[in-house]
Amino acid sequence: MKPYLVRAFSLATVLVLAGCLETMPGPDRPHRPRPPRPEKPAICTREYAPVCAVRGRKQETFGNACMARAKGYNVIGQGECRRGGR
């Protein structure tokens, strides 16, 4: 093989490997958190059939069950949520 081809191949290999290096966070390079993942896309109809839904201890009224489930809530009853419980 010709010497200039060996040098060119070696240089190309070094450049490719240098591009694959991952730098670790340090005092001069603070760790940057990853951006949040986008919410799951949901296609819900715009019918108005209110439901009361819960996630953890938080209750919320949604326009319909699909909208509640799309936000990660569990439907606990038909109609709007009432204060002091369903």
JSON list of C-alpha atoms in Angstrom, two decimals:
[
{"chain": "A", "resi": 1, "resn": "MET", "atom": "CA", "xyz": [0.00, 0.00, 0.00]},
{"chain": "A", "resi": 2, "resn": "LYS", "atom": "CA", "xyz": [1.27, 3.46, -0.75]},
{"chain": "A", "resi": 3, "resn": "PRO", "atom": "CA", "xyz": [2.51, 5.50, 2.24]},
{"chain": "A", "resi": 4, "resn": "TYR", "atom": "CA", "xyz": [0.18, 8.47, 1.60]},
{"chain": "A", "resi": 5, "resn": "LEU", "atom": "CA", "xyz": [-2.85, 6.13, 1.59]},
{"chain": "A", "resi": 6, "resn": "VAL", "atom": "CA", "xyz": [-1.79, 4.68, 4.94]},
{"chain": "A", "resi": 7, "resn": "ARG", "atom": "CA", "xyz": [-1.43, 8.18, 6.40]},
{"chain": "A", "resi": 8, "resn": "ALA", "atom": "CA", "xyz": [-4.78, 9.30, 4.95]},
{"chain": "A", "resi": 9, "resn": "PHE", "atom": "CA", "xyz": [-6.52, 6.20, 6.32]},
{"chain": "A", "resi": 10, "resn": "SER", "atom": "CA", "xyz": [-4.88, 6.68, 9.73]},
{"chain": "A", "resi": 11, "resn": "LEU", "atom": "CA", "xyz": [-5.90, 10.34, 9.86]},
{"chain": "A", "resi": 12, "resn": "ALA", "atom": "CA", "xyz": [-9.49, 9.48, 8.88]},
{"chain": "A", "resi": 13, "resn": "THR", "atom": "CA", "xyz": [-9.63, 6.79, 11.58]},
{"chain": "A", "resi": 14, "resn": "VAL", "atom": "CA", "xyz": [-8.35, 9.18, 14.25]},
{"chain": "A", "resi": 15, "resn": "LEU", "atom": "CA", "xyz": [-10.88, 11.85, 13.25]},
{"chain": "A", "resi": 16, "resn": "VAL", "atom": "CA", "xyz": [-13.78, 9.39, 13.34]},
{"chain": "A", "resi": 17, "resn": "LEU", "atom": "CA", "xyz": [-12.75, 8.05, 16.75]},
{"chain": "A", "resi": 18, "resn": "ALA", "atom": "CA", "xyz": [-12.25, 11.56, 18.13]},
{"chain": "A", "resi": 19, "resn": "GLY", "atom": "CA", "xyz": [-15.82, 12.39, 17.12]},
{"chain": "A", "resi": 20, "resn": "CYS", "atom": "CA", "xyz": [-17.07, 9.40, 19.12]},
{"chain": "A", "resi": 21, "resn": "LEU", "atom": "CA", "xyz": [-15.60, 10.54, 22.44]},
{"chain": "A", "resi": 22, "resn": "GLU", "atom": "CA", "xyz": [-18.04, 11.57, 25.13]},
{"chain": "A", "resi": 23, "resn": "THR", "atom": "CA", "xyz": [-16.84, 14.18, 27.57]},
{"chain": "A", "resi": 24, "resn": "MET", "atom": "CA", "xyz": [-17.76, 13.72, 31.20]},
{"chain": "A", "resi": 25, "resn": "PRO", "atom": "CA", "xyz": [-19.15, 16.62, 33.23]},
{"chain": "A", "resi": 26, "resn": "GLY", "atom": "CA", "xyz": [-16.58, 18.29, 35.41]},
{"chain": "A", "resi": 27, "resn": "PRO", "atom": "CA", "xyz": [-15.95, 21.62, 37.15]},
{"chain": "A", "resi": 28, "resn": "ASP", "atom": "CA", "xyz": [-15.43, 23.35, 33.81]},
{"chain": "A", "resi": 29, "resn": "ARG", "atom": "CA", "xyz": [-18.25, 21.41, 32.09]},
{"chain": "A", "resi": 30, "resn": "PRO", "atom": "CA", "xyz": [-21.42, 21.34, 34.19]},
{"chain": "A", "resi": 31, "resn": "HIS", "atom": "CA", "xyz": [-23.84, 18.49, 33.60]},
{"chain": "A", "resi": 32, "resn": "ARG", "atom": "CA", "xyz": [-26.76, 19.54, 31.43]},
{"chain": "A", "resi": 33, "resn": "PRO", "atom": "CA", "xyz": [-29.96, 17.58, 32.05]},
{"chain": "A", "resi": 34, "resn": "ARG", "atom": "CA", "xyz": [-31.76, 16.11, 29.08]},
{"chain": "A", "resi": 35, "resn": "PRO", "atom": "CA", "xyz": [-34.84, 17.98, 27.91]},
{"chain": "A", "resi": 36, "resn": "PRO", "atom": "CA", "xyz": [-38.13, 16.45, 29.06]},
{"chain": "A", "resi": 37, "resn": "ARG", "atom": "CA", "xyz": [-39.78, 13.97, 26.75]},
{"chain": "A", "resi": 38, "resn": "PRO", "atom": "CA", "xyz": [-42.83, 15.28, 24.95]},
{"chain": "A", "resi": 39, "resn": "GLU", "atom": "CA", "xyz": [-46.17, 14.08, 26.23]},
{"chain": "A", "resi": 40, "resn": "LYS", "atom": "CA", "xyz": [-47.77, 11.18, 24.42]},
{"chain": "A", "resi": 41, "resn": "PRO", "atom": "CA", "xyz": [-49.92, 12.52, 21.61]},
{"chain": "A", "resi": 42, "resn": "ALA", "atom": "CA", "xyz": [-53.61, 11.89, 22.13]},
{"chain": "A", "resi": 43, "resn": "ILE", "atom": "CA", "xyz": [-56.47, 12.54, 19.79]},
{"chain": "A", "resi": 44, "resn": "CYS", "atom": "CA", "xyz": [-59.67, 13.04, 21.74]},
{"chain": "A", "resi": 45, "resn": "THR", "atom": "CA", "xyz": [-63.05, 14.14, 20.49]},
{"chain": "A", "resi": 46, "resn": "ARG", "atom": "CA", "xyz": [-64.37, 17.44, 21.74]},
{"chain": "A", "resi": 47, "resn": "GLU", "atom": "CA", "xyz": [-67.62, 16.01, 23.10]},
{"chain": "A", "resi": 48, "resn": "TYR", "atom": "CA", "xyz": [-68.64, 17.37, 26.47]},
{"chain": "A", "resi": 49, "resn": "ALA", "atom": "CA", "xyz": [-69.29, 14.48, 28.84]},
{"chain": "A", "resi": 50, "resn": "PRO", "atom": "CA", "xyz": [-67.59, 15.65, 32.05]},
{"chain": "A", "resi": 51, "resn": "VAL", "atom": "CA", "xyz": [-65.83, 13.17, 34.29]},
{"chain": "A", "resi": 52, "resn": "CYS", "atom": "CA", "xyz": [-64.11, 13.38, 37.65]},
{"chain": "A", "resi": 53, "resn": "ALA", "atom": "CA", "xyz": [-60.62, 11.90, 37.57]},
{"chain": "A", "resi": 54, "resn": "VAL", "atom": "CA", "xyz": [-57.80, 11.42, 40.06]},
{"chain": "A", "resi": 55, "resn": "ARG", "atom": "CA", "xyz": [-54.02, 11.19, 39.89]},
{"chain": "A", "resi": 56, "resn": "GLY", "atom": "CA", "xyz": [-52.41, 10.58, 43.24]},
{"chain": "A", "resi": 57, "resn": "ARG", "atom": "CA", "xyz": [-54.43, 12.76, 45.64]},
{"chain": "A", "resi": 58, "resn": "LYS", "atom": "CA", "xyz": [-55.34, 15.39, 43.05]},
{"chain": "A", "resi": 59, "resn": "GLN", "atom": "CA", "xyz": [-58.87, 15.40, 41.64]},
{"chain": "A", "resi": 60, "resn": "GLU", "atom": "CA", "xyz": [-59.74, 17.26, 38.48]},
{"chain": "A", "resi": 61, "resn": "THR", "atom": "CA", "xyz": [-62.75, 17.59, 36.19]},
{"chain": "A", "resi": 62, "resn": "PHE", "atom": "CA", "xyz": [-62.17, 16.92, 32.49]},
{"chain": "A", "resi": 63, "resn": "GLY", "atom": "CA", "xyz": [-64.42, 17.44, 29.48]},
{"chain": "A", "resi": 64, "resn": "ASN", "atom": "CA", "xyz": [-64.44, 13.70, 28.76]},
{"chain": "A", "resi": 65, "resn": "ALA", "atom": "CA", "xyz": [-62.73, 10.46, 29.79]},
{"chain": "A", "resi": 66, "resn": "CYS", "atom": "CA", "xyz": [-60.30, 10.52, 26.86]},
{"chain": "A", "resi": 67, "resn": "MET", "atom": "CA", "xyz": [-58.89, 13.88, 27.94]},
{"chain": "A", "resi": 68, "resn": "ALA", "atom": "CA", "xyz": [-58.46, 12.63, 31.51]},
{"chain": "A", "resi": 69, "resn": "ARG", "atom": "CA", "xyz": [-56.63, 9.47, 30.45]},
{"chain": "A", "resi": 70, "resn": "ALA", "atom": "CA", "xyz": [-54.42, 11.47, 28.05]},
{"chain": "A", "resi": 71, "resn": "LYS", "atom": "CA", "xyz": [-53.17, 13.50, 31.03]},
{"chain": "A", "resi": 72, "resn": "GLY", "atom": "CA", "xyz": [-52.49, 10.38, 33.11]},
{"chain": "A", "resi": 73, "resn": "TYR", "atom": "CA", "xyz": [-55.57, 10.56, 35.34]},
{"chain": "A", "resi": 74, "resn": "ASN", "atom": "CA", "xyz": [-57.90, 7.68, 36.31]},
{"chain": "A", "resi": 75, "resn": "VAL", "atom": "CA", "xyz": [-61.62, 8.33, 35.90]},
{"chain": "A", "resi": 76, "resn": "ILE", "atom": "CA", "xyz": [-63.52, 7.83, 39.16]},
{"chain": "A", "resi": 77, "resn": "GLY", "atom": "CA", "xyz": [-66.98, 9.00, 38.14]},
{"chain": "A", "resi": 78, "resn": "GLN", "atom": "CA", "xyz": [-69.27, 10.73, 35.68]},
{"chain": "A", "resi": 79, "resn": "GLY", "atom": "CA", "xyz": [-69.93, 14.43, 36.11]},
{"chain": "A", "resi": 80, "resn": "GLU", "atom": "CA", "xyz": [-67.88, 17.20, 37.65]},
{"chain": "A", "resi": 81, "resn": "CYS", "atom": "CA", "xyz": [-65.84, 16.66, 40.80]},
{"chain": "A", "resi": 82, "resn": "ARG", "atom": "CA", "xyz": [-67.44, 17.98, 43.98]},
{"chain": "A", "resi": 83, "resn": "ARG", "atom": "CA", "xyz": [-65.53, 19.57, 46.83]},
{"chain": "A", "resi": 84, "resn": "GLY", "atom": "CA", "xyz": [-64.80, 17.25, 49.74]},
{"chain": "A", "resi": 85, "resn": "GLY", "atom": "CA", "xyz": [-64.84, 14.13, 47.58]},
{"chain": "A", "resi": 86, "resn": "ARG", "atom": "CA", "xyz": [-66.37, 12.80, 44.38]}
]
